[in-house]
Every structure is written in C-alpha cells, then in structure tokens.
Short mmCIF file of C-alpha atoms and ligand atoms in Angstrom, two decimals:
data_model
loop_
_atom_site.label_atom_id
_atom_site.label_comp_id
_atom_site.label_asym_id
_atom_site.label_seq_id
_atom_site.Cartn_x
_atom_site.Cartn_y
_atom_site.Cartn_z
CA MET A 1 133.53 109.84 162.43
CA GLU A 2 133.75 112.50 159.70
CA LEU A 3 136.19 115.26 160.62
CA ILE A 4 134.70 118.73 160.37
CA LYS A 5 136.89 120.93 158.21
CA ALA A 6 137.43 124.70 158.16
CA GLN A 7 135.00 126.61 155.95
CA ARG A 8 135.91 127.31 152.33
CA GLY A 9 137.84 130.54 152.02
CA THR A 10 138.94 130.56 155.66
CA GLN A 11 142.41 129.80 156.98
CA ASP A 12 143.78 128.67 160.30
CA MET A 13 146.79 130.57 161.51
CA LEU A 14 148.89 127.74 162.91
CA PRO A 15 151.55 128.19 165.60
CA SER A 16 154.23 127.70 162.94
CA GLN A 17 153.02 130.89 161.20
CA ALA A 18 152.43 132.91 164.36
CA GLY A 19 155.92 134.45 164.28
CA LYS A 20 155.28 135.92 160.82
CA TRP A 21 151.90 137.37 161.75
CA GLN A 22 153.22 138.81 164.98
CA ALA A 23 156.24 140.31 163.21
CA VAL A 24 154.21 142.08 160.51
CA GLU A 25 151.56 143.22 162.97
CA SER A 26 154.15 144.66 165.29
CA VAL A 27 155.76 146.63 162.42
CA MET A 28 152.29 147.90 161.42
CA ARG A 29 151.50 149.01 164.96
CA SER A 30 154.82 150.72 165.46
CA GLU A 31 154.71 152.50 162.05
CA ALA A 32 151.12 153.61 162.72
CA GLU A 33 152.02 154.99 166.10
CA ILE A 34 155.09 156.81 164.72
CA SER A 35 152.71 158.57 162.32
CA GLY A 36 150.28 159.53 165.07
CA PHE A 37 147.57 156.87 164.52
CA ARG A 38 145.97 155.28 167.58
CA GLU A 39 144.27 151.91 167.64
CA ILE A 40 140.52 151.49 167.31
CA ARG A 41 138.65 148.16 167.59
CA THR A 42 135.10 147.95 166.34
CA PRO A 43 132.77 144.93 166.41
CA VAL A 44 132.92 142.21 163.81
CA PHE A 45 129.17 142.50 163.21
CA GLU A 46 127.14 145.62 162.62
CA ASP A 47 123.67 146.71 161.50
CA THR A 48 123.46 145.76 157.80
CA ARG A 49 122.38 149.31 156.91
CA LEU A 50 125.81 150.63 157.95
CA PHE A 51 127.46 148.90 154.99
CA GLN A 52 124.59 149.50 152.58
CA ARG A 53 124.86 153.24 153.24
CA SER A 54 128.64 153.54 153.25
CA VAL A 55 130.07 150.88 150.95
CA GLY A 56 127.08 151.46 148.64
CA GLU A 57 124.01 149.53 147.46
CA THR A 58 125.34 148.98 143.94
CA THR A 59 128.81 147.69 144.85
CA ASP A 60 129.86 144.08 144.38
CA VAL A 61 130.57 143.94 148.11
CA VAL A 62 127.00 144.84 149.10
CA GLN A 63 125.18 143.21 146.21
CA LYS A 64 127.02 139.91 146.17
CA GLU A 65 129.51 139.42 148.97
CA MET A 66 128.13 140.30 152.38
CA TYR A 67 127.62 137.77 155.15
CA THR A 68 124.18 138.97 156.17
CA PHE A 69 121.81 137.16 158.51
CA GLU A 70 118.92 137.79 160.81
CA ASP A 71 119.79 137.45 164.50
CA LYS A 72 117.46 135.94 167.09
CA GLY A 73 115.92 139.36 167.69
CA GLY A 74 114.97 139.71 164.02
CA ARG A 75 117.65 142.34 163.27
CA SER A 76 119.58 142.25 160.01
CA ILE A 77 123.22 141.82 160.91
CA THR A 78 126.29 141.78 158.65
CA LEU A 79 129.83 140.63 159.32
CA LYS A 80 132.11 143.54 158.44
CA PRO A 81 133.35 143.30 154.83
CA GLU A 82 135.88 146.10 155.48
CA GLY A 83 137.06 148.37 158.28
CA THR A 84 136.17 151.92 157.22
CA ALA A 85 132.41 151.84 157.87
CA GLY A 86 132.79 150.68 161.49
CA ALA A 87 135.51 153.25 162.15
CA VAL A 88 133.28 156.06 160.80
CA ARG A 89 130.34 154.82 162.87
CA ALA A 90 132.47 154.75 166.03
CA TYR A 91 133.91 158.20 165.21
CA LEU A 92 130.37 159.61 165.12
CA GLU A 93 128.87 157.54 167.93
CA HIS A 94 131.59 158.44 170.43
CA GLY A 95 132.12 162.04 169.41
CA LEU A 96 135.74 161.53 168.35
CA PHE A 97 135.23 164.69 166.29
CA ASN A 98 135.62 166.59 169.57
CA GLU A 99 139.26 165.50 169.72
CA PRO A 100 142.01 167.61 168.13
CA MET A 101 141.90 167.30 164.35
CA PRO A 102 143.01 165.43 162.40
CA VAL A 103 141.72 162.34 164.21
CA LYS A 104 143.87 159.37 163.15
CA VAL A 105 142.99 155.75 163.90
CA TYR A 106 144.31 152.37 162.83
CA TYR A 107 142.96 148.84 163.12
CA ILE A 108 143.83 145.22 162.51
CA THR A 109 140.60 143.33 161.94
CA PRO A 110 139.13 140.22 160.37
CA CYS A 111 136.82 140.98 157.40
CA TYR A 112 134.27 138.80 155.64
CA ARG A 113 133.34 138.69 151.97
CA TYR A 114 131.50 135.87 150.27
CA GLU A 115 133.83 135.71 147.27
CA ARG A 116 134.95 132.87 145.06
CA ALA A 117 137.88 131.66 147.13
CA GLN A 118 141.31 131.33 145.52
CA ALA A 119 144.93 132.11 146.41
CA GLY A 120 144.92 135.58 147.95
CA ARG A 121 141.13 135.85 147.85
CA LEU A 122 139.48 134.61 151.00
CA ARG A 123 136.10 134.75 152.65
CA GLU A 124 137.67 135.59 155.97
CA PHE A 125 140.75 137.76 155.69
CA HIS A 126 142.50 140.38 157.79
CA GLN A 127 143.03 144.03 157.12
CA PHE A 128 145.44 146.50 158.58
CA GLY A 129 143.84 149.86 157.93
CA VAL A 130 144.16 153.51 158.85
CA GLU A 131 141.58 156.29 158.74
CA MET A 132 142.19 160.01 159.10
CA PHE A 133 139.40 162.53 159.71
CA GLY A 134 139.43 166.30 159.32
CA SER A 135 142.01 167.23 156.68
CA ALA A 136 141.13 168.23 153.12
CA LEU A 137 144.71 169.14 152.24
CA PRO A 138 146.77 167.28 149.64
CA VAL A 139 149.51 166.84 152.29
CA ALA A 140 147.15 164.42 154.03
CA ASP A 141 146.75 162.34 150.83
CA ALA A 142 150.47 162.37 150.10
CA GLY A 143 151.27 161.70 153.76
CA LEU A 144 149.02 158.68 153.83
CA ILE A 145 150.52 157.27 150.64
CA ALA A 146 154.00 157.93 152.05
CA PHE A 147 153.00 156.09 155.22
CA ALA A 148 151.94 152.99 153.24
CA HIS A 149 155.11 153.28 151.16
CA SER A 150 157.39 153.35 154.19
CA LEU A 151 155.45 150.52 155.83
CA PHE A 152 156.24 148.32 152.80
CA GLU A 153 159.85 149.42 152.97
CA ARG A 154 160.12 148.49 156.64
CA LEU A 155 158.56 145.13 155.82
CA CYS A 156 161.21 144.65 153.08
CA VAL A 157 158.52 144.22 150.41
CA LYS A 158 159.81 145.07 146.95
CA ASN A 159 158.39 145.14 143.46
CA LEU A 160 155.20 147.03 144.27
CA THR A 161 153.73 149.53 141.84
CA LEU A 162 151.88 152.47 143.32
CA LYS A 163 148.95 153.42 141.10
CA ILE A 164 147.06 156.63 141.75
CA ASN A 165 144.06 158.34 140.25
CA SER A 166 141.52 161.01 141.09
CA ILE A 167 137.86 160.15 140.79
CA GLY A 168 136.71 163.70 141.46
CA CYS A 169 133.86 164.99 143.57
CA PRO A 170 130.11 164.48 143.17
CA SER A 171 129.87 167.55 140.97
CA CYS A 172 132.49 166.51 138.38
CA ARG A 173 131.29 162.96 138.61
CA LYS A 174 127.79 163.86 137.41
CA GLN A 175 129.06 164.63 133.91
CA TYR A 176 131.32 161.63 133.96
CA ALA A 177 128.43 159.35 134.93
CA GLU A 178 126.50 160.64 131.92
CA ALA A 179 129.43 159.86 129.61
CA LEU A 180 129.80 156.40 131.11
CA LYS A 181 126.12 155.71 130.83
CA ALA A 182 126.17 156.66 127.15
CA TYR A 183 129.16 154.41 126.53
CA PHE A 184 127.80 151.39 128.40
CA THR A 185 124.35 151.79 126.88
CA GLN A 186 125.97 151.31 123.49
CA ASN A 187 127.49 148.06 124.79
CA LYS A 188 124.49 146.98 126.83
CA ASP A 189 124.21 143.50 125.32
CA ARG A 190 127.69 142.58 126.63
CA LEU A 191 127.03 143.50 130.27
CA CYS A 192 126.10 141.09 133.08
CA GLU A 193 122.72 141.37 134.73
CA THR A 194 124.05 143.16 137.83
CA CYS A 195 125.76 145.74 135.62
CA LEU A 196 122.58 146.31 133.63
CA SER A 197 120.92 147.28 136.88
CA ARG A 198 123.86 149.62 137.62
CA LEU A 199 123.55 151.44 134.31
CA ASP A 200 121.01 153.95 135.61
CA ARG A 201 121.89 153.95 139.29
CA ASN A 202 125.71 154.02 139.32
CA PRO A 203 127.47 153.33 136.00
CA MET A 204 130.93 153.80 137.62
CA ARG A 205 130.45 150.49 139.42
CA ILE A 206 130.49 148.68 136.06
CA LEU A 207 134.17 149.66 135.83
CA ASP A 208 135.16 147.27 138.62
CA CYS A 209 132.77 144.40 137.94
CA LYS A 210 134.62 141.09 138.26
CA SER A 211 132.86 139.46 135.29
CA PRO A 212 135.43 139.09 132.48
CA GLU A 213 132.91 140.23 129.82
CA CYS A 214 132.15 143.46 131.67
CA ALA A 215 135.87 144.03 132.32
CA GLU A 216 136.46 143.74 128.56
CA VAL A 217 133.80 146.38 127.83
CA ALA A 218 135.14 148.60 130.64
CA LYS A 219 138.60 148.71 129.02
CA ASP A 220 137.51 151.25 126.41
CA ALA A 221 135.23 153.30 128.67
CA PRO A 222 135.92 157.04 129.04
CA HIS A 223 138.31 158.01 131.86
CA ILE A 224 137.39 160.24 134.77
CA LEU A 225 140.53 162.39 134.50
CA GLY A 226 139.08 164.18 131.48
CA TYR A 227 136.07 165.26 133.55
CA LEU A 228 137.68 166.64 136.72
CA CYS A 229 136.59 170.09 137.91
CA ASP A 230 139.27 172.73 138.53
CA ASP A 231 139.39 172.15 142.30
CA CYS A 232 139.74 168.38 141.96
CA ARG A 233 142.33 168.75 139.22
CA SER A 234 144.53 171.10 141.27
CA HIS A 235 144.14 168.91 144.36
CA PHE A 236 145.37 165.93 142.34
CA GLU A 237 148.25 167.96 140.87
CA GLU A 238 149.35 168.96 144.35
CA VAL A 239 149.22 165.37 145.63
CA LYS A 240 151.46 164.30 142.75
CA ASP A 241 153.80 167.23 143.33
CA LEU A 242 154.16 166.31 147.02
CA LEU A 243 154.89 162.69 146.14
CA ASP A 244 157.49 163.85 143.59
CA SER A 245 159.06 166.07 146.24
CA ILE A 246 159.83 163.11 148.49
CA GLY A 247 160.84 160.81 145.66
CA ILE A 248 157.91 158.37 145.77
CA GLU A 249 157.35 156.85 142.36
CA TYR A 250 153.84 156.26 141.08
CA GLU A 251 151.85 155.60 137.93
CA VAL A 252 148.75 157.60 137.18
CA ASP A 253 146.23 154.91 136.28
CA PRO A 254 142.89 156.36 135.20
CA THR A 255 141.24 152.92 135.36
CA ILE A 256 141.49 152.78 139.15
CA VAL A 257 138.06 153.57 140.54
CA ARG A 258 138.03 151.27 143.64
CA GLY A 259 135.19 148.92 144.45
CA LEU A 260 133.49 150.92 147.20
CA ASP A 261 131.15 153.86 146.70
CA TYR A 262 132.44 156.29 149.30
CA TYR A 263 135.57 157.48 147.51
CA THR A 264 136.15 161.02 146.25
CA ARG A 265 139.23 162.59 144.65
CA THR A 266 142.48 160.68 145.35
CA VAL A 267 142.37 156.89 145.11
CA PHE A 268 145.40 154.62 145.11
CA GLU A 269 146.50 151.01 145.09
CA PHE A 270 149.77 149.20 145.68
CA VAL A 271 149.93 146.35 143.22
CA SER A 272 152.37 143.48 143.48
CA ASN A 273 154.14 142.03 140.49
CA ASP A 274 154.69 138.80 142.45
CA LEU A 275 151.04 137.80 142.96
CA GLY A 276 148.72 136.21 140.44
CA ALA A 277 145.26 137.60 139.80
CA GLN A 278 144.77 139.02 143.27
CA SER A 279 147.60 141.47 142.98
CA THR A 280 146.29 144.48 144.89
CA VAL A 281 147.90 144.38 148.28
CA CYS A 282 146.72 147.73 149.53
CA GLY A 283 144.02 150.19 148.49
CA GLY A 284 142.54 153.39 149.73
CA GLY A 285 141.75 156.99 149.11
CA ARG A 286 139.78 160.01 150.14
CA TYR A 287 136.11 159.85 151.19
CA ASP A 288 135.12 163.45 151.82
CA GLY A 289 131.36 162.84 151.78
CA LEU A 290 131.04 159.73 153.91
CA VAL A 291 130.98 161.21 157.42
CA GLU A 292 128.18 163.59 156.41
CA GLU A 293 126.28 160.81 154.66
CA MET A 294 126.43 158.80 157.86
CA GLY A 295 124.83 161.64 159.82
CA GLY A 296 127.84 163.70 160.90
CA ALA A 297 129.08 167.17 160.02
CA LYS A 298 130.83 167.72 156.70
CA THR A 299 134.26 166.19 157.36
CA PRO A 300 136.97 165.45 154.82
CA ALA A 301 138.52 162.04 155.46
CA LEU A 302 140.78 159.43 153.92
CA GLY A 303 142.37 156.09 154.60
CA PHE A 304 143.66 152.82 153.24
CA ALA A 305 143.72 149.14 154.09
CA LEU A 306 146.01 146.29 153.20
CA GLY A 307 145.22 142.60 153.24
CA ILE A 308 147.55 140.82 155.63
CA GLU A 309 147.20 137.41 153.93
CA ARG A 310 148.08 138.97 150.55
CA LEU A 311 150.97 140.83 152.12
CA LEU A 312 152.33 137.58 153.56
CA LEU A 313 151.97 135.85 150.17
CA VAL A 314 154.11 138.57 148.59
CA MET A 315 156.66 138.43 151.41
CA GLU A 316 156.88 134.66 151.11
CA ALA A 317 157.24 134.85 147.31
CA GLN A 318 160.06 137.35 147.83
CA LYS A 319 161.64 135.16 150.52
CA VAL A 320 161.69 137.98 153.05
CA GLN A 321 163.53 136.85 156.18
CA PHE A 322 161.31 136.90 159.23
CA PRO A 323 162.81 137.22 162.71
CA GLU A 324 163.67 133.80 164.13
CA GLU A 325 161.42 132.54 166.87
CA GLU A 326 163.10 132.62 170.27
CA PRO A 327 163.87 129.03 171.28
CA CYS A 328 163.53 127.63 174.80
CA GLU A 329 166.35 129.00 176.94
CA LEU A 330 166.61 126.17 179.48
CA TYR A 331 165.09 122.70 179.55
CA ILE A 332 165.24 121.09 182.98
CA ALA A 333 165.07 117.30 182.69
CA SER A 334 164.26 115.23 185.76
CA ILE A 335 164.44 111.66 187.02
CA GLY A 336 161.73 110.79 189.55
CA ASN A 337 158.91 112.70 191.18
CA ALA A 338 160.98 114.71 193.67
CA ALA A 339 163.28 115.93 190.90
CA ARG A 340 160.28 116.80 188.69
CA LYS A 341 158.89 118.91 191.52
CA LYS A 342 162.21 120.76 191.85
CA ALA A 343 162.38 121.23 188.05
CA PHE A 344 158.83 122.60 188.12
CA GLN A 345 159.76 125.12 190.84
CA LEU A 346 162.91 126.29 189.05
CA VAL A 347 161.03 126.67 185.77
CA GLN A 348 158.42 128.88 187.46
CA ARG A 349 161.18 131.07 188.92
CA LEU A 350 162.81 131.50 185.52
CA ARG A 351 159.48 132.27 183.86
CA GLU A 352 158.85 134.97 186.45
CA CYS A 353 162.04 136.55 185.13
CA ALA A 354 160.72 136.24 181.55
CA VAL A 355 163.13 133.44 180.70
CA GLU A 356 161.60 130.78 178.44
CA ALA A 357 162.07 127.57 180.38
CA ALA A 358 160.46 124.12 180.29
CA CYS A 359 160.43 120.83 182.19
CA ASP A 360 158.89 117.39 181.67
CA GLU A 361 155.09 117.47 181.41
CA MET A 362 154.76 114.08 179.69
CA ASP A 363 156.37 111.55 182.09
CA ARG A 364 159.09 110.83 179.54
CA SER A 365 162.25 108.84 180.20
CA LEU A 366 165.44 110.89 180.60
CA ASN A 367 166.49 109.88 177.11
CA ALA A 368 163.17 110.99 175.63
CA GLN A 369 163.30 114.24 177.60
CA MET A 370 166.70 115.08 176.13
CA LYS A 371 165.44 114.27 172.62
CA TYR A 372 162.50 116.59 173.23
CA ALA A 373 164.85 119.34 174.46
CA GLY A 374 166.72 118.97 171.16
CA LYS A 375 163.50 119.18 169.12
CA ILE A 376 162.38 122.42 170.76
CA GLY A 377 165.87 123.80 170.26
CA ALA A 378 166.62 124.39 173.96
CA LYS A 379 169.81 126.42 174.26
CA PHE A 380 170.75 124.94 177.67
CA THR A 381 169.78 121.84 179.63
CA LEU A 382 170.00 120.81 183.26
CA VAL A 383 169.39 117.25 184.51
CA LEU A 384 168.01 116.75 188.02
CA GLY A 385 168.11 113.39 189.84
CA ASP A 386 168.53 112.22 193.42
CA ASP A 387 172.22 113.26 193.51
CA GLU A 388 171.49 116.83 192.43
CA LEU A 389 168.66 117.09 194.96
CA ALA A 390 170.88 115.82 197.76
CA SER A 391 173.84 118.08 196.94
CA GLY A 392 171.81 121.10 195.85
CA LYS A 393 174.15 121.40 192.85
CA GLY A 394 173.61 120.79 189.14
CA VAL A 395 175.32 121.20 185.78
CA ILE A 396 174.06 123.52 183.03
CA LYS A 397 174.99 122.26 179.59
CA ASN A 398 175.25 124.53 176.58
CA MET A 399 173.63 122.43 173.84
CA LYS A 400 175.52 124.13 171.05
CA THR A 401 179.06 124.05 172.42
CA GLY A 402 178.75 121.17 174.92
CA GLU A 403 180.28 123.45 177.55
CA LYS A 404 179.25 122.67 181.14
CA LYS A 405 178.92 125.02 184.11
CA ASP A 406 178.06 124.25 187.73
CA ILE A 407 174.99 125.85 189.21
CA ASP A 408 173.67 126.03 192.76
CA LEU A 409 170.04 124.92 192.74
CA ASN A 410 169.04 126.70 195.92
CA ASP A 411 170.88 129.98 195.97
CA ASN A 412 170.15 132.73 193.41
CA PHE A 413 169.44 130.19 190.67
CA GLU A 414 168.05 132.79 188.24
CA GLU A 415 171.07 135.13 188.56
CA GLN A 416 173.52 132.29 188.11
CA PHE A 417 171.68 131.07 185.04
CA ALA A 418 171.58 134.58 183.55
CA ALA A 419 175.35 134.83 184.03
CA ILE A 420 175.97 131.44 182.42
CA SER A 421 173.74 132.07 179.45
CA SER A 422 175.76 133.57 176.64
CA GLU A 423 172.63 135.51 175.70
CA ALA A 424 172.32 137.07 179.18
CA GLU A 425 172.32 140.57 177.71
CA ASP A 426 169.22 139.73 175.66
CA PHE A 427 167.06 139.17 178.72
CA GLY A 428 165.64 142.66 178.25
CA ASP A 429 162.81 142.34 180.70
CA LEU A 430 164.55 140.32 183.41
CA LYS A 431 163.75 141.72 186.80
CA PHE A 432 166.40 140.36 189.20
P1 HAM B 501 139.56 147.13 149.60
O1 HAM B 501 140.36 147.46 148.39
O2 HAM B 501 138.22 146.55 149.38
O3 HAM B 501 139.46 148.47 150.43
O4 HAM B 501 140.37 146.16 150.51
C1 HAM B 501 141.67 146.51 150.96
C2 HAM B 501 142.61 145.32 150.85
O5 HAM B 501 142.05 144.20 151.54
C3 HAM B 501 142.82 144.81 149.44
O6 HAM B 501 143.80 145.56 148.78
C4 HAM B 501 143.28 143.39 149.69
O7 HAM B 501 144.66 143.34 150.00
C5 HAM B 501 142.49 143.00 150.92
N1 HAM B 501 141.33 142.18 150.52
C6 HAM B 501 140.14 142.59 150.05
N2 HAM B 501 139.33 141.55 149.79
C7 HAM B 501 140.03 140.44 150.10
C8 HAM B 501 139.76 139.04 150.06
N3 HAM B 501 138.57 138.56 149.68
N4 HAM B 501 140.73 138.17 150.45
C9 HAM B 501 141.95 138.63 150.87
N5 HAM B 501 142.25 139.95 150.93
C10 HAM B 501 141.32 140.84 150.56
C11 HAM B 501 138.82 148.56 151.62
O8 HAM B 501 138.39 147.64 152.24
C12 HAM B 501 138.75 149.99 152.15
N6 HAM B 501 138.01 149.95 153.42
C13 HAM B 501 140.13 150.57 152.32
C14 HAM B 501 140.06 151.96 152.85
C15 HAM B 501 140.29 152.33 154.14
N7 HAM B 501 139.76 153.02 152.17
C16 HAM B 501 139.77 154.05 152.97
N8 HAM B 501 140.06 153.65 154.17
#
C-alpha cells in the first residue's frame, strides 16, 4: 500500500530533535518572563477578515499565501499566517486593555503560509513572538530590540546583523506613497501583475514583492527616510540613541519595509549571515494604528516574531551545543515473570521520585535486555532473578565504571539508589 507522506512544506519534529526544541523554547519562555511578558495562546484558525484587515489586503501574505477555506457552516476560515492579529483580537475581545499598561504578551505558535517551500521557508512553521500594547515611547522600541538581542545571546547565536528603519506614520507615508507611485509608474512594464494592482492601492507593498523582476525595480526606488515627518524622525533618532547607549550595534537599512501592512515607525530585522536566501530570522516593529483599526481605542503597540525552524537552522550551522538529553538513570533487567513484576514495581517507585527508570517491556532475553540498556545509555543497571527475589537483595552496577553496590530491594529502595547514584545531587525534584 502507498505510504502517505507529510505535506510539502511541513516538517515532523522527531523525538531526536525534541531536546533542541524544548531547550530553545524554554530559553524563550524564561527570557520573556524576565522581561515581563506573559503567555497568550490564540486559536490556529480565525475569521478570514481578521487577517485581511490587519495584515492587509495587498500583502503577499493575504493575496497569495493564506490557507483559507469554508467550514461546514459556510464561514470563511483562515489558518493563522502570523501571531500578531490573533493577539490583537484577543486583547480587544477580553478587555486586556483594562490591565495595567503596558500589556505584554508572548506566544509560541504554529503559523501557515502557502509559500514555495525551500530550506528555511515552510508552509507550516513556528513563531516565538511578543506583543506590547500601550507605550508610544522610544524606550519601548529599544527595549524590545534589546530583548531580541539578548535572547539571541542567551541562545549563543552569533553572526546576526540587526537592521533597523523607520517607515513613518500615515501622514508622512502619504507623500512617500506618491513618490513611490511616480517611480513605479515609470517602470510599470517591469512589474508583475500583482504589483500592477498594488500601484494605486499600496505602492509600498511592491518593495517587498518576492518576484525577482520587481525586486530589481525596487532597488532604485526612493527611500522612506527622506520623507519622515518631524515627530517620526525624532522618534527614530531616540530609538537609535537608546540602542547606542547600551552598546547594541545596528545598521540603518532604508530598504526594510516589512511584508505586513500594519507597521508604523520603527521596523527591524535580525538577519543571519549563515542562512541562504531565507536569512531573516526575526522581524518586527511598531504598529500604532492596528488596535484602533481593529475596533479598539487608539493604542500604540509593537512586537516581533522569530521563526523557530530558521533559528534552529542557524544554530545548527553554527554548531551551537545543545544540552545533552538526560539518559535513563536505572534499567532493571529481569529473568522470569515474578522478577519482571518486581522490576515493574521498583520502576514505578523510582518514577514517582522523578528518577528516569525502565524495565523490560518487550519480553527480551537477559542478554538482549542488557544490550538495550546500553543503547538507551542507562547509567546504572540491576538484574533481578529468582535469587534476588528470594534474598531481597540485588546489585546495582555503574555502567560507566563497572563498580557494583549492594541494594536492599524491599527496604527504602529509592533512598538507597539515590545514595548510590553518583548524580544523586542532580535529582532536583526527588521527594523522599
Ligand atoms: P514576519 O517577518 O512575517 O513577521 O515573520 C516573522 C518570522 O517568522 C520571520 O522572520 C521568519 O523567521 C519566520 N517565518 C516567516 N515565514 C516563514 C516561513 N514560510 N517559513 C519559516 N519561517 C518563516 C510577522 O509574522 C509579524 N507578526 C512579526 C511581528 C510581531 N510584528 C509585530 N509583532
């Protein structure tokens, strides 16, 4: 029979990679919490209009990449292509604006984009993201960038370039849009069909079109920085000054406009020099108009998200050492049914004390059980047979040193094992 394979652009996270995912996720959670962000989980699917309104009708994401379908009730549903829209919806729907400002949330979520799959560009991928509502101050922008910066440091990721830009506010952008429109109109015959339709509605979107022809035209387009109003310019100056004051290096890159419509003022990306085409590991910025556009009060806000798969690609390319997986502490081999029952009972007692222990679940011979214990890297072994059952005594063997220690099988087994184990002090959660 034909084996059904995973869908193009999706990846299985296999047990052999679980340690890496858990390690990076735990650093993300702890860094987020240190900076005052609390977790939010929003559904994987939402009303399609949520993304059309927030991400924007003329973006690549909405025009080309959304997983949209009609559900059995005839509603148009979309799998989330990013995390910000759902977080903003939840912020409004549950009145999080009543909490002390700024409201700071973080999430780890799968996202879905129907893109041409390649290394680092998937149709299902995972984002770690943070969103912060309520602050218009440059300290919030610089603080958020500093947060991402220190997260990468804690993850031992090197060789990232931080690129920042300001894309202004709707008022300075009006003039800029005119200038862009004039420029792209002159080069109309080189634009793709989607970009032709963007010319009148949102010429800034042409700047991040993925078609190579459009990208070539976009190279010589006017830059937003020349069009910033006084307020936006001084906001950007202050963000840069704050970054300078804590020694965070950055490049001002006026070509960064981001692919989503909701951004205002500061935008930034962390770009890796160790990835191929898909080199942006993290992106974000301010979106001061979005909450109001979604039906809330005028609320400045900002955030960023990083792609976990891309992050792991960079970490693997840089050979970052991940924490070793904890091996099995004790494997209890057994000969015969009565001994297997005893092994089963002892294993349960150890597991109650949070000690990783295992016994035969495959009806293997003693020889095969010991081989298995070696394969799973058991630190200690104990063999139970009729003699051990009769005497109530066994021998714990240290698999690394060969050292043997007697153990009483009936009296305080867990405490004796903890004392024997050279790692006894690592049993953080043991409750004896
Ligand atoms: P974004 O730049 O579209 O921003 O995505 C953020 C990150 O998600 C990217 O830098 C990349 O690492 C990862 N990513 C995006 N698409 C893919 C893909 N097809 N395959 C693998 N990884 C991908 C946002 O989504 C905004 N919501 C970020 C934000 C939060 N802005 C403010 N708050």
